[in-house]
């Protein structure tokens, strides 16, 4: 879908596009750090991001009613689709992460810091060395919450799966999948869960 920009606010579009470019550059730096952490050449992932369908979202979360049940939330529990997500959030809080034992814990915002999520594609590339975690938002603050996540995604024709240099004779734990196919499935599943 094409972006819809308010015609009366040209500075808004300029600010969003500048932020998108800055987050793209930051995501490339993060991917270089991930590559080094995996024992790969620093530039291992660079060639996968020449025309990426990355996404910048401007999100609004109204406060949930006081005393609402634990099963009520602002966003459905999910893992992120790409390799990394860079999240800029306000000071309201509400982001929750699911631990391995199934317990939801708060991931409070830290002033002047980004929250970085490992997504599905990094879990697949690393053959499970990095884990994509379930998370959701439950805004119980009584205030409105705003956040701006940047979802880094490789080029649509890139095939993502365990990096062969990391297998050391082990079997791949994840299938190889084309980015375009994964994104289509991911967003259809999100839409189905939102209804």
Coordinates of C-alpha atoms in Angstrom, one line a residue:
X1 CA 0.0 0.0 0.0
X2 CA 1.2 3.5 -0.8
X3 CA 1.9 5.9 2.0
X4 CA -0.8 8.5 2.5
X5 CA 0.6 11.9 3.5
X6 CA -1.4 14.8 4.8
X7 CA -1.2 17.5 2.0
X8 CA -1.2 20.3 4.5
X9 CA 1.8 19.0 6.5
X10 CA 4.9 18.7 4.2
X11 CA 7.3 18.9 7.1
X12 CA 5.6 15.7 8.6
X13 CA 6.5 13.7 5.5
X14 CA 10.1 15.1 5.4
X15 CA 10.6 14.2 9.1
X16 CA 9.3 10.7 8.6
X17 CA 11.4 10.0 5.5
X18 CA 14.5 11.4 7.3
X19 CA 13.8 9.1 10.3
X20 CA 13.3 6.1 8.0
X21 CA 16.7 6.8 6.4
X22 CA 18.4 7.1 9.8
X23 CA 16.8 3.9 11.1
X24 CA 17.8 2.0 7.9
X25 CA 21.4 3.1 8.4
X26 CA 21.3 2.2 12.1
X27 CA 19.8 -1.3 11.2
X28 CA 22.8 -1.9 8.9
X29 CA 25.2 -1.1 11.8
X30 CA 23.2 -3.5 14.0
X31 CA 23.3 -6.2 11.4
X32 CA 27.1 -5.8 11.2
X33 CA 27.3 -6.3 15.0
X34 CA 25.1 -9.4 14.7
X35 CA 27.4 -10.8 11.9
X36 CA 30.5 -10.3 14.1
X37 CA 28.7 -11.8 17.1
X38 CA 28.0 -14.9 14.9
X39 CA 31.7 -15.1 13.8
X40 CA 30.8 -14.0 10.3
X41 CA 32.5 -11.3 8.2
X42 CA 31.2 -7.9 9.4
X43 CA 29.6 -7.2 6.0
X44 CA 27.9 -10.6 5.7
X45 CA 24.3 -9.2 5.6
X46 CA 25.0 -5.9 3.7
X47 CA 24.2 -7.2 0.2
X48 CA 20.7 -8.3 1.3
X49 CA 19.5 -4.8 1.9
X50 CA 19.9 -3.0 -1.5
X51 CA 16.1 -2.2 -1.9
X52 CA 14.6 -3.4 1.3
X53 CA 10.8 -3.3 2.0
X54 CA 11.5 -2.1 5.5
X55 CA 8.7 -0.4 7.4
X56 CA 8.4 2.6 9.7
X57 CA 5.2 2.6 11.7
X58 CA 3.7 5.4 13.8
X59 CA 1.6 3.7 16.5
X60 CA -0.9 5.0 18.9
X61 CA -2.2 2.9 21.9
X62 CA -5.2 4.2 23.9
X63 CA -5.1 3.4 27.6
X64 CA -6.9 0.2 28.6
X65 CA -9.8 0.5 31.1
X66 CA -8.7 0.2 34.7
X67 CA -8.9 -3.3 36.1
X68 CA -9.1 -4.9 32.7
X69 CA -8.4 -8.7 32.5
X70 CA -4.9 -9.9 31.8
X71 CA -6.0 -11.4 28.5
X72 CA -6.9 -7.9 27.2
X73 CA -4.2 -6.1 25.3
X74 CA -3.6 -3.4 22.7
X75 CA -1.7 -5.6 20.3
X76 CA -1.9 -9.3 19.7
X77 CA 1.1 -11.3 20.9
X78 CA 3.6 -11.8 18.1
X79 CA 7.2 -12.1 17.0
X80 CA 8.6 -9.6 14.5
X81 CA 9.0 -10.7 10.9
X82 CA 12.4 -9.3 10.0
X83 CA 15.9 -9.7 11.4
X84 CA 15.7 -6.7 13.8
X85 CA 13.3 -4.1 14.9
X86 CA 14.4 -0.7 16.3
X87 CA 11.8 0.7 18.7
X88 CA 11.6 4.3 19.8
X89 CA 8.9 4.7 22.4
X90 CA 7.6 7.4 24.8
X91 CA 7.9 7.1 28.6
X92 CA 4.4 5.5 29.1
X93 CA 5.5 1.9 29.0
X94 CA 3.2 -1.1 28.3
X95 CA 5.6 -3.2 26.2
X96 CA 5.6 -6.8 27.6
X97 CA 7.9 -9.7 26.6
X98 CA 7.0 -13.4 27.1
X99 CA 9.6 -15.4 29.0
X100 CA 10.5 -19.0 28.1
X101 CA 8.3 -20.2 31.0
X102 CA 5.3 -18.4 29.5
X103 CA 5.2 -15.5 32.1
X104 CA 4.8 -12.0 30.7
X105 CA 7.2 -9.3 32.0
X106 CA 7.4 -5.6 31.5
X107 CA 10.0 -4.1 29.2
X108 CA 10.0 -0.6 30.4
X109 CA 11.3 2.2 28.2
X110 CA 14.8 3.6 29.0
X111 CA 15.3 7.3 28.5
X112 CA 17.3 8.2 25.3
X113 CA 17.6 4.5 24.3
X114 CA 16.1 2.3 21.6
X115 CA 14.6 -1.1 22.3
X116 CA 16.0 -3.7 19.9
X117 CA 14.0 -6.8 19.1
X118 CA 15.5 -9.8 17.4
X119 CA 13.1 -11.0 14.8
X120 CA 12.3 -14.3 13.0
X121 CA 14.8 -13.8 10.2
X122 CA 17.7 -13.3 12.6
X123 CA 16.6 -16.4 14.5
X124 CA 16.6 -18.3 11.2
X125 CA 19.9 -16.9 9.9
X126 CA 21.6 -17.8 13.2
X127 CA 19.9 -21.3 13.3
X128 CA 18.5 -20.4 16.8
X129 CA 21.5 -18.8 18.4
X130 CA 19.5 -15.6 18.6
X131 CA 15.8 -16.1 19.5
X132 CA 12.8 -14.1 18.3
X133 CA 10.6 -13.4 21.3
X134 CA 6.9 -13.0 21.7
X135 CA 5.8 -9.5 22.8
X136 CA 2.7 -7.4 23.1
X137 CA 1.5 -4.0 24.3
X138 CA -0.8 -3.6 27.3
X139 CA -1.2 0.1 28.0
X140 CA -2.5 0.3 31.6
X141 CA -0.9 3.7 32.3
X142 CA -4.1 5.7 32.0
X143 CA -2.3 7.8 29.4
X144 CA -2.0 7.6 25.6
X145 CA 1.0 5.7 24.4
X146 CA 3.0 6.4 21.2
X147 CA 5.8 4.4 19.6
X148 CA 7.7 4.4 16.3
X149 CA 9.1 1.0 15.4
X150 CA 11.3 0.4 12.4
X151 CA 11.1 -3.1 11.0
X152 CA 14.2 -3.9 9.0
X153 CA 13.5 -6.4 6.2
X154 CA 15.9 -7.7 3.5
X155 CA 15.2 -7.4 -0.2
X156 CA 12.1 -9.2 -1.3
X157 CA 14.0 -11.8 -3.4
X158 CA 16.5 -12.8 -0.7
X159 CA 16.1 -16.3 0.7
X160 CA 16.5 -16.5 4.4
X161 CA 17.5 -19.6 6.4
X162 CA 20.4 -20.9 8.5
X163 CA 23.7 -19.5 7.4
X164 CA 25.6 -22.5 6.2
X165 CA 28.9 -21.4 7.8
X166 CA 27.1 -21.7 11.2
X167 CA 25.8 -25.2 10.8
X168 CA 29.1 -27.1 11.7
X169 CA 27.6 -30.3 10.5
X170 CA 24.3 -29.6 12.3
X171 CA 21.0 -29.8 10.5
X172 CA 19.2 -26.5 9.7
X173 CA 16.6 -26.0 12.4
X174 CA 14.5 -23.7 10.2
X175 CA 13.4 -23.9 6.5
X176 CA 14.7 -21.6 3.9
X177 CA 12.1 -19.0 2.8
X178 CA 11.9 -16.2 0.3
X179 CA 11.4 -12.8 2.1
X180 CA 8.4 -11.8 -0.1
X181 CA 6.6 -15.1 0.7
X182 CA 7.3 -14.7 4.4
X183 CA 6.1 -11.2 4.5
X184 CA 2.8 -12.0 2.7
X185 CA 2.2 -14.9 5.2
X186 CA 3.2 -12.8 8.2
X187 CA 0.8 -9.9 7.4
X188 CA -2.1 -12.2 6.5
X189 CA -1.7 -13.9 9.9
X190 CA -1.6 -10.6 11.7
X191 CA -4.7 -9.4 10.0
X192 CA -6.5 -12.6 10.8
X193 CA -5.6 -12.4 14.5
X194 CA -6.6 -8.7 14.6
X195 CA -10.2 -9.5 13.7

